Short mmCIF file of N, CA and C in Angstrom, two decimals:
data_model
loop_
_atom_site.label_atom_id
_atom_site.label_comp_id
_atom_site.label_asym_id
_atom_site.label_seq_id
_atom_site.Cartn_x
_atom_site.Cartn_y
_atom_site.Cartn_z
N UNK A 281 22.32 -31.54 -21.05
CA UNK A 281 21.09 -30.79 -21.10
C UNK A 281 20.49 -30.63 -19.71
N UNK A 282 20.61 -31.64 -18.87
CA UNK A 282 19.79 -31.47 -17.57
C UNK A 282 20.99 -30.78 -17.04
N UNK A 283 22.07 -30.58 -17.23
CA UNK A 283 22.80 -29.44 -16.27
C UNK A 283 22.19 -28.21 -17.20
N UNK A 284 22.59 -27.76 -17.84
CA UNK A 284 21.72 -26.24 -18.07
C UNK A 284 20.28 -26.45 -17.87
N UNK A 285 19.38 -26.98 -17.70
CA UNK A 285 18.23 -26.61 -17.24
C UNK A 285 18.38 -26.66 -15.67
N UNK A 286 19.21 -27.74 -14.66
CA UNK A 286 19.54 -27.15 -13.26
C UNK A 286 19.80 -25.79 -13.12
N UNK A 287 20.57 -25.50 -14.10
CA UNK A 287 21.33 -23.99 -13.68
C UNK A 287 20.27 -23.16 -14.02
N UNK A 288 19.48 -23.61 -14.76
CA UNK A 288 18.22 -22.39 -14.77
C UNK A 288 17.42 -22.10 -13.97
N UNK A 289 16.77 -23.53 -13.41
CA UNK A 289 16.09 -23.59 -12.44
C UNK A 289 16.56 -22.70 -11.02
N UNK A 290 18.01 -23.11 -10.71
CA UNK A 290 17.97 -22.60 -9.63
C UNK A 290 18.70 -20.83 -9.87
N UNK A 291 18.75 -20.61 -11.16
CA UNK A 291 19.11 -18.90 -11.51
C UNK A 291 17.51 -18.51 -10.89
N UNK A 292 16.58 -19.01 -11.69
CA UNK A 292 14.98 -18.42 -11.64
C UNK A 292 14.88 -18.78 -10.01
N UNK A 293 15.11 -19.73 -9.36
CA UNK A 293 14.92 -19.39 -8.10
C UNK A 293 15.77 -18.38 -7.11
N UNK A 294 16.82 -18.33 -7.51
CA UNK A 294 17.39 -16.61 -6.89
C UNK A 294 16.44 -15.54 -6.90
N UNK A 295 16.00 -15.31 -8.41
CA UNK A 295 15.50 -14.13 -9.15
C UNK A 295 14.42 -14.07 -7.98
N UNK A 296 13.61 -14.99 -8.13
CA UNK A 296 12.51 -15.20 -7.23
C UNK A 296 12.24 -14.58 -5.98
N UNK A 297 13.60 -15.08 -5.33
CA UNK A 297 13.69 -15.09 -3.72
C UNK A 297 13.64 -14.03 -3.93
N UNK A 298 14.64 -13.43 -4.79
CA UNK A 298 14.91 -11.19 -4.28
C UNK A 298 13.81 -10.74 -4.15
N UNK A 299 12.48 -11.13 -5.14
CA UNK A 299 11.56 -10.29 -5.45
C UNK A 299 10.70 -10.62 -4.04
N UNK A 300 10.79 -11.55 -3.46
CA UNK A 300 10.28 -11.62 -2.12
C UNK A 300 10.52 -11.30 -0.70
N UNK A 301 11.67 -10.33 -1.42
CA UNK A 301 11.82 -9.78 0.16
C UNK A 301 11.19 -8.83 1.14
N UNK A 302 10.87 -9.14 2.45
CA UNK A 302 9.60 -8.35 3.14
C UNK A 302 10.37 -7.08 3.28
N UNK A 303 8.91 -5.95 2.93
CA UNK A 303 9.31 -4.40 3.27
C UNK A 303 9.52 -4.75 4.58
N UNK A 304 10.07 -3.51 5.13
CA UNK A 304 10.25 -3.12 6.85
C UNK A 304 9.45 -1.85 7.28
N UNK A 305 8.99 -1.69 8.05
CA UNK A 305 8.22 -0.24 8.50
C UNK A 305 8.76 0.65 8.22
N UNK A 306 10.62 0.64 8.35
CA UNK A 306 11.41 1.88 8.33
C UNK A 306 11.79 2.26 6.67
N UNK A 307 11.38 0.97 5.86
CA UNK A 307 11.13 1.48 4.50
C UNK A 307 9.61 2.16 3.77
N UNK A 308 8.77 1.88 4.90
CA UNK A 308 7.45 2.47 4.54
C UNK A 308 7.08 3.88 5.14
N UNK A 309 8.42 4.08 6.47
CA UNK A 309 7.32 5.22 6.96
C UNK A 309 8.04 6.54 6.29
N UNK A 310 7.43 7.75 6.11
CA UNK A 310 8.04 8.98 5.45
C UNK A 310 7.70 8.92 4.02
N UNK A 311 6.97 7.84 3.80
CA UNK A 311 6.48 7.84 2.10
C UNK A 311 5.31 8.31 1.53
N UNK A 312 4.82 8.67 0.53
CA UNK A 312 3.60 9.28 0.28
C UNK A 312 3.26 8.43 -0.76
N UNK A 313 2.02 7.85 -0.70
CA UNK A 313 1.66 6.72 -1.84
C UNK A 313 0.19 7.37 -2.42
N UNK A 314 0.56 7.43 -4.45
CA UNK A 314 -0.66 7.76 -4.88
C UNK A 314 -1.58 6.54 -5.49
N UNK A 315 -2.64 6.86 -5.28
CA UNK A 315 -3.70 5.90 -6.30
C UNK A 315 -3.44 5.55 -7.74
N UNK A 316 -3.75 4.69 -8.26
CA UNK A 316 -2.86 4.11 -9.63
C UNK A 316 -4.39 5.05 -10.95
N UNK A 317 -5.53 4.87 -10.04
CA UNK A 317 -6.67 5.86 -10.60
C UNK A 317 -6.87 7.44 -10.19
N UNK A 318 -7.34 7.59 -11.11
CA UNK A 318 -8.07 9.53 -10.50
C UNK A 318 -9.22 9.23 -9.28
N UNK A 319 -8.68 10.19 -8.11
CA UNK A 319 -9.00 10.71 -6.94
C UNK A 319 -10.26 10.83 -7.22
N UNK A 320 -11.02 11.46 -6.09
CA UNK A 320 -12.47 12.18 -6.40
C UNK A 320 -12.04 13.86 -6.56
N UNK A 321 -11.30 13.87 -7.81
CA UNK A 321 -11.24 15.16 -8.37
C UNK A 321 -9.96 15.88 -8.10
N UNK A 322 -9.01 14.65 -8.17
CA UNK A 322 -7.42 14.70 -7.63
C UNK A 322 -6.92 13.49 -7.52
N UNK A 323 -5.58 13.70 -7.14
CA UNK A 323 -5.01 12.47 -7.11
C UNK A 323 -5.13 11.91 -5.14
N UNK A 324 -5.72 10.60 -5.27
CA UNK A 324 -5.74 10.35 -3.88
C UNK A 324 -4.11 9.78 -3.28
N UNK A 325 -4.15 9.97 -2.02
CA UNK A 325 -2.48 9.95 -1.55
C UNK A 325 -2.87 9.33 -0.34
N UNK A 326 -1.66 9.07 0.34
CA UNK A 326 -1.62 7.86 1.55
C UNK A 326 -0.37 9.11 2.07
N UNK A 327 -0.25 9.35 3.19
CA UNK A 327 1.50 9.27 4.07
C UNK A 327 1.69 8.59 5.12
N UNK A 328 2.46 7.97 5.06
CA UNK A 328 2.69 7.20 6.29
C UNK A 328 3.73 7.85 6.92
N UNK A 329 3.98 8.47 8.00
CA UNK A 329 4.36 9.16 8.85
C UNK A 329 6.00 8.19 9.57
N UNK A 330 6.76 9.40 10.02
CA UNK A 330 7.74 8.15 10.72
C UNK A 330 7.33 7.63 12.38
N UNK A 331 6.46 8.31 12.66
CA UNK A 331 5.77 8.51 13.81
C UNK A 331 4.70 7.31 14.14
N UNK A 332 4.55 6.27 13.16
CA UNK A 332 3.19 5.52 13.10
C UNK A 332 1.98 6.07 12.89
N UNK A 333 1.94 7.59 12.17
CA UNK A 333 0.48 8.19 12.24
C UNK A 333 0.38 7.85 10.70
N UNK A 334 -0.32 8.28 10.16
CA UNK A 334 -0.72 8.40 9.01
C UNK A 334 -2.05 9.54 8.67
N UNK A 335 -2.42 9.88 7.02
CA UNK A 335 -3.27 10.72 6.71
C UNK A 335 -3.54 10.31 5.00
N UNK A 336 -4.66 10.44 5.05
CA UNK A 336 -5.16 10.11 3.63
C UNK A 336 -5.88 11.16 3.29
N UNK A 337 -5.79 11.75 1.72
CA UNK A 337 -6.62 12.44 1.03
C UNK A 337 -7.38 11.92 -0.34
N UNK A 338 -9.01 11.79 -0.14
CA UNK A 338 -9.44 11.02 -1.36
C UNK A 338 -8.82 12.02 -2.81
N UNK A 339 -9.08 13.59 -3.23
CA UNK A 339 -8.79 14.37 -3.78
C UNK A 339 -8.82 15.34 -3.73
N UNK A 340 -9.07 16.02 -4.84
CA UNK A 340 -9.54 18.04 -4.48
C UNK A 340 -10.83 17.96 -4.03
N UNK A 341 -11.70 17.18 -4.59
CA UNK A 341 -13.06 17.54 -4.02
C UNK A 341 -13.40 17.20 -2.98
N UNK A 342 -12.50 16.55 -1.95
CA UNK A 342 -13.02 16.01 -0.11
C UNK A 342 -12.42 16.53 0.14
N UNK A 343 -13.27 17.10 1.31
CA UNK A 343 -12.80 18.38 2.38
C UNK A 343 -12.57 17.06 3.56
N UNK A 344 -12.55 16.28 3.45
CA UNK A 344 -12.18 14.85 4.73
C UNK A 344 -10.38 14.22 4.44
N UNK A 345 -10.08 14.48 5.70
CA UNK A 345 -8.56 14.30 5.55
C UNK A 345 -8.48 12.90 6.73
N UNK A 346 -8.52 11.73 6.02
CA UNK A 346 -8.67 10.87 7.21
C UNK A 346 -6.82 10.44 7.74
N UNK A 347 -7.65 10.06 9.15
CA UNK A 347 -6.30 10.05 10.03
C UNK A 347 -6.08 9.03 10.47
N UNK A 348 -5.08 8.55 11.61
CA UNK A 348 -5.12 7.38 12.48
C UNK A 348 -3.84 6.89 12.67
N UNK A 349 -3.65 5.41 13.03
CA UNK A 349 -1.86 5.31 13.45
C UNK A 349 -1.91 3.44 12.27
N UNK A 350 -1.42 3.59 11.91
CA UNK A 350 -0.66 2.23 10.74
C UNK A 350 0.20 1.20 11.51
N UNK A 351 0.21 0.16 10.91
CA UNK A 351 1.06 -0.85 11.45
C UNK A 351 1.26 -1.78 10.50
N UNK A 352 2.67 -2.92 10.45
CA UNK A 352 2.94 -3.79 9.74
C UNK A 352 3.30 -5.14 10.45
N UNK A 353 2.55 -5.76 9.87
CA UNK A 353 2.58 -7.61 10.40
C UNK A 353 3.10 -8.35 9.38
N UNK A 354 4.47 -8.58 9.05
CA UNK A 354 4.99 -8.88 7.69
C UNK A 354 4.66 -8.05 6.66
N UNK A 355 3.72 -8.77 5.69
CA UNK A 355 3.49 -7.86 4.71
C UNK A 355 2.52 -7.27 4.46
N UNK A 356 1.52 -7.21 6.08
CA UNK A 356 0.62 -6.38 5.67
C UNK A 356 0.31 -5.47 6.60
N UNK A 357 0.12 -4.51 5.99
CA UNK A 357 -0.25 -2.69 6.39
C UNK A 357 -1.62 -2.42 7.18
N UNK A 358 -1.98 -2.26 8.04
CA UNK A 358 -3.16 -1.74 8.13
C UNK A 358 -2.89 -0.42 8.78
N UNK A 359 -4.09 0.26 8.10
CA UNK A 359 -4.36 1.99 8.29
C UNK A 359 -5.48 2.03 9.60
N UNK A 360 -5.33 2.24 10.61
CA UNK A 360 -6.36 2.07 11.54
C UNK A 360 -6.94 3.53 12.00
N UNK A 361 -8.12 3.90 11.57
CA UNK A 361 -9.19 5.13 11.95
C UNK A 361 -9.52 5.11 13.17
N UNK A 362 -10.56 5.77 13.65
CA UNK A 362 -10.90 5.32 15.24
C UNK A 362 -12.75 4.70 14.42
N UNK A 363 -12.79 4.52 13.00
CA UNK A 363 -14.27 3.69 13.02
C UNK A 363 -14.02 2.47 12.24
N UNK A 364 -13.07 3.07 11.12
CA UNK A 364 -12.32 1.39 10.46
C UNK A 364 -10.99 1.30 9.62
N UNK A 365 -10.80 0.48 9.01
CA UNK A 365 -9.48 0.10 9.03
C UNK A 365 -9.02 -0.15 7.80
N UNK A 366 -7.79 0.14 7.11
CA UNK A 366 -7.90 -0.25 5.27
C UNK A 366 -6.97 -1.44 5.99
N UNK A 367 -6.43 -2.59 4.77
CA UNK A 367 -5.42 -3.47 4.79
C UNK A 367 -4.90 -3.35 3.36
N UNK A 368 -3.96 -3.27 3.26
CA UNK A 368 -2.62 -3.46 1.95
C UNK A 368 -1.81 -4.51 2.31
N UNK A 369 -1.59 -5.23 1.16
CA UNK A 369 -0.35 -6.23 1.16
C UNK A 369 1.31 -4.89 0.71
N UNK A 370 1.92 -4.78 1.83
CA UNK A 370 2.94 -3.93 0.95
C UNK A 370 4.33 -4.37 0.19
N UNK A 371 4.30 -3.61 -0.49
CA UNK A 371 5.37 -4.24 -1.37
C UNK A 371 6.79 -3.48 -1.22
N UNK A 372 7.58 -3.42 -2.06
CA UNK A 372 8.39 -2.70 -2.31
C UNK A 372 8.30 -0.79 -2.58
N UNK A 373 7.95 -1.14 -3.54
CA UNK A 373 7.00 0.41 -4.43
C UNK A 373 5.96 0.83 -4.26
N UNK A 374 5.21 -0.01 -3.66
CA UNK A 374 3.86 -0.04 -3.80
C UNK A 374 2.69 -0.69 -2.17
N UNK A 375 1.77 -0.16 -2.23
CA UNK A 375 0.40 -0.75 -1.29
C UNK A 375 -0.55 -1.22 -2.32
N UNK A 376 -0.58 -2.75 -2.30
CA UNK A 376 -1.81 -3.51 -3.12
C UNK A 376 -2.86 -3.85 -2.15
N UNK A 377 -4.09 -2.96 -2.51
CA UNK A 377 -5.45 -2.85 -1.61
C UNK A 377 -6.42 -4.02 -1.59
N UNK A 378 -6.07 -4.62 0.00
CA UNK A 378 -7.05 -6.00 0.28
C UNK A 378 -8.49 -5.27 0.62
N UNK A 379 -9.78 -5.51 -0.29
CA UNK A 379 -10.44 -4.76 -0.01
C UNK A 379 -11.19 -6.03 0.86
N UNK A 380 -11.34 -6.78 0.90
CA UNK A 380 -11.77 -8.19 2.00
C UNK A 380 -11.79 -8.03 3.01
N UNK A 381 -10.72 -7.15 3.22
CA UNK A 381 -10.24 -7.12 4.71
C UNK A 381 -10.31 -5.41 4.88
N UNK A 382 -10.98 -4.69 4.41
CA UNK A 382 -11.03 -3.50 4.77
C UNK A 382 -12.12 -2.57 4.99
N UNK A 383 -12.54 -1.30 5.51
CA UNK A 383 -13.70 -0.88 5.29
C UNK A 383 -13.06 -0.07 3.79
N UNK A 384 -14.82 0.89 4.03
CA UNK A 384 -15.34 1.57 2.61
C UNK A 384 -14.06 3.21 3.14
N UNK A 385 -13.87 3.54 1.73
CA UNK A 385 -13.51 5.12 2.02
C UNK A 385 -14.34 5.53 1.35
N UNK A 386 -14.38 7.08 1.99
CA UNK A 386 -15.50 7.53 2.16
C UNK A 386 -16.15 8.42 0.64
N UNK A 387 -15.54 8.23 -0.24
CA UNK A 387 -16.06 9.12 -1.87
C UNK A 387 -15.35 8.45 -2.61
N UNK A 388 -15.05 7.34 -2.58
CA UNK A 388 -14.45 6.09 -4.01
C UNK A 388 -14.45 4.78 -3.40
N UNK A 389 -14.86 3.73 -4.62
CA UNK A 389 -15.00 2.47 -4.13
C UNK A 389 -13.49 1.86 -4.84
N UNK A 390 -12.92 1.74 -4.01
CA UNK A 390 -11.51 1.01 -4.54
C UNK A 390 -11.76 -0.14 -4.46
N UNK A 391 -11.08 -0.69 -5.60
CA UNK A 391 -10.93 -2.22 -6.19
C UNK A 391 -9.88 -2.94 -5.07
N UNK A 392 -10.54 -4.39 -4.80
CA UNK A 392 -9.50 -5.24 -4.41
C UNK A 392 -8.14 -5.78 -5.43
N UNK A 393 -6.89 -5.09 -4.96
CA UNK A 393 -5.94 -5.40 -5.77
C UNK A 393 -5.15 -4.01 -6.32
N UNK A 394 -6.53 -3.17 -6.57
CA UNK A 394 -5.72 -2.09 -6.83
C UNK A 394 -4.54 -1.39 -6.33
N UNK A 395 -3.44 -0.85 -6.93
CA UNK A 395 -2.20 -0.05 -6.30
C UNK A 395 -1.94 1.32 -5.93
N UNK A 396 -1.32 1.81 -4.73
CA UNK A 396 -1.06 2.72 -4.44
C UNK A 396 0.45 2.97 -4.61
N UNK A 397 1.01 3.89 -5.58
CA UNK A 397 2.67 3.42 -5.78
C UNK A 397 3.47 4.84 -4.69
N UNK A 398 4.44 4.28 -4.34
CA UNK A 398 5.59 5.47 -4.07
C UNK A 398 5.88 6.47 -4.87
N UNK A 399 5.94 7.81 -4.32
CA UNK A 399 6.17 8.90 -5.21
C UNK A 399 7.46 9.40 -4.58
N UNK A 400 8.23 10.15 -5.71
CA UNK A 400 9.11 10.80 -5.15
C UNK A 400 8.78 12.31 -4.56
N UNK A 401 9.14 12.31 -3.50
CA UNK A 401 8.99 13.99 -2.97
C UNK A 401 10.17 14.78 -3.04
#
Protein backbone atom coordinates (compact mmCIF):
# COMPACT_ATOMS: atom_id res chain seq x y z
CA UNK A 1 0.00 0.00 0.00
CA UNK A 2 2.68 2.60 0.80
CA UNK A 3 4.25 1.78 -2.62
CA UNK A 4 1.13 2.85 -4.57
CA UNK A 5 0.55 5.79 -2.58
CA UNK A 6 4.61 6.72 -3.28
CA UNK A 7 3.83 6.34 -6.83
CA UNK A 8 1.06 8.71 -6.47
CA UNK A 9 2.59 11.11 -4.65
CA UNK A 10 5.34 11.55 -6.80
CA UNK A 11 2.88 11.09 -10.29
CA UNK A 12 0.91 14.33 -8.58
CA UNK A 13 4.21 15.89 -8.17
CA UNK A 14 5.20 15.71 -11.94
CA UNK A 15 1.64 16.88 -12.81
CA UNK A 16 2.42 19.76 -10.61
CA UNK A 17 5.80 20.78 -11.74
CA UNK A 18 4.39 21.02 -15.62
CA UNK A 19 1.73 23.28 -14.52
CA UNK A 20 4.48 25.53 -13.16
CA UNK A 21 6.35 26.26 -15.79
CA UNK A 22 7.41 30.07 -16.24
CA UNK A 23 5.95 31.85 -19.47
CA UNK A 24 8.87 33.52 -21.49
CA UNK A 25 8.37 37.02 -23.11
CA UNK A 26 8.75 35.32 -26.52
CA UNK A 27 5.57 33.34 -25.56
CA UNK A 28 3.75 36.52 -24.53
CA UNK A 29 4.72 38.94 -27.10
CA UNK A 30 2.37 39.01 -30.49
CA UNK A 31 -0.65 37.98 -28.30
CA UNK A 32 -3.87 39.73 -27.83
CA UNK A 33 -5.50 39.12 -24.39
CA UNK A 34 -9.37 39.64 -23.72
CA UNK A 35 -11.12 40.49 -20.41
CA UNK A 36 -12.91 37.40 -18.90
CA UNK A 37 -15.90 40.44 -18.33
CA UNK A 38 -17.74 42.93 -20.75
CA UNK A 39 -15.56 45.97 -21.72
CA UNK A 40 -17.06 49.45 -21.27
CA UNK A 41 -19.30 48.58 -24.19
CA UNK A 42 -16.96 45.92 -25.83
CA UNK A 43 -14.73 43.53 -25.23
CA UNK A 44 -11.55 45.00 -23.45
CA UNK A 45 -8.12 43.62 -25.06
CA UNK A 46 -4.41 43.84 -24.11
CA UNK A 47 -1.56 43.34 -27.22
CA UNK A 48 1.55 42.84 -26.34
CA UNK A 49 3.65 43.68 -29.18
CA UNK A 50 6.96 41.73 -30.28
CA UNK A 51 8.61 45.01 -29.96
CA UNK A 52 8.07 45.46 -26.02
CA UNK A 53 5.27 48.06 -26.80
CA UNK A 54 2.00 47.33 -25.96
CA UNK A 55 -1.82 48.91 -26.35
CA UNK A 56 -4.94 48.47 -24.48
CA UNK A 57 -8.56 49.07 -25.39
CA UNK A 58 -11.19 49.40 -22.45
CA UNK A 59 -14.17 48.88 -25.34
CA UNK A 60 -16.40 50.46 -27.99
CA UNK A 61 -17.27 53.18 -25.82
CA UNK A 62 -13.42 54.65 -25.02
CA UNK A 63 -12.12 56.71 -27.47
CA UNK A 64 -8.60 56.16 -25.07
CA UNK A 65 -6.24 53.65 -26.55
CA UNK A 66 -3.64 53.33 -23.79
CA UNK A 67 -0.02 52.72 -24.65
CA UNK A 68 3.49 52.13 -23.27
CA UNK A 69 6.38 49.40 -23.30
CA UNK A 70 5.73 45.88 -20.96
CA UNK A 71 8.15 43.80 -19.30
CA UNK A 72 8.56 40.35 -17.55
CA UNK A 73 10.37 39.54 -14.20
CA UNK A 74 9.54 35.79 -14.01
CA UNK A 75 6.06 35.73 -13.74
CA UNK A 76 5.16 38.96 -13.65
CA UNK A 77 4.06 41.40 -16.44
CA UNK A 78 3.98 44.89 -15.98
CA UNK A 79 2.26 47.29 -18.56
CA UNK A 80 4.14 50.57 -18.01
CA UNK A 81 2.21 54.08 -19.22
CA UNK A 82 4.20 57.20 -18.92
CA UNK A 83 1.58 57.96 -15.53
CA UNK A 84 1.06 54.25 -14.26
CA UNK A 85 1.49 50.85 -14.43
CA UNK A 86 -0.88 47.52 -14.47
CA UNK A 87 0.90 44.17 -12.94
CA UNK A 88 -0.34 40.54 -14.02
CA UNK A 89 0.93 37.35 -12.72
CA UNK A 90 1.25 35.62 -16.33
CA UNK A 91 0.41 32.43 -17.02
CA UNK A 92 0.29 30.21 -19.75
CA UNK A 93 -3.19 31.30 -21.43
CA UNK A 94 -3.77 33.86 -19.52
CA UNK A 95 -2.81 37.54 -17.46
CA UNK A 96 -4.24 37.20 -13.77
CA UNK A 97 -4.70 41.01 -12.66
CA UNK A 98 -2.61 42.05 -9.39
CA UNK A 99 -4.68 44.93 -8.68
CA UNK A 100 -2.29 45.72 -5.34
CA UNK A 101 0.21 46.41 -7.36
CA UNK A 102 -1.39 48.40 -10.05
CA UNK A 103 -3.00 51.69 -10.98
CA UNK A 104 -6.80 52.43 -11.90
CA UNK A 105 -7.85 52.06 -15.78
CA UNK A 106 -9.42 54.55 -16.83
CA UNK A 107 -13.61 53.43 -17.40
CA UNK A 108 -13.63 49.93 -15.37
CA UNK A 109 -12.63 48.92 -12.00
CA UNK A 110 -11.03 45.50 -12.48
CA UNK A 111 -10.99 42.97 -9.82
CA UNK A 112 -7.81 41.70 -8.21
CA UNK A 113 -7.44 38.21 -9.72
CA UNK A 114 -9.46 38.73 -12.52
CA UNK A 115 -8.32 37.11 -16.11
CA UNK A 116 -7.32 38.28 -19.28
CA UNK A 117 -7.18 35.00 -21.62
CA UNK A 118 -5.31 34.47 -25.06
CA UNK A 119 -7.29 34.72 -28.14
CA UNK A 120 -6.74 33.24 -31.26
CA UNK A 121 -6.13 35.70 -34.18
Amino acid sequence: MKRKASFAAFGLALVLAGCSKAVTAEELAGNVYQYEKEGFGGAFIIRLEEDGTFTYYEGGLSSYIGNGNWSLEGETLTLQERNRHFTFQAEKDCLVFQKEASGEFSYLCVEDGAKFTAQAE
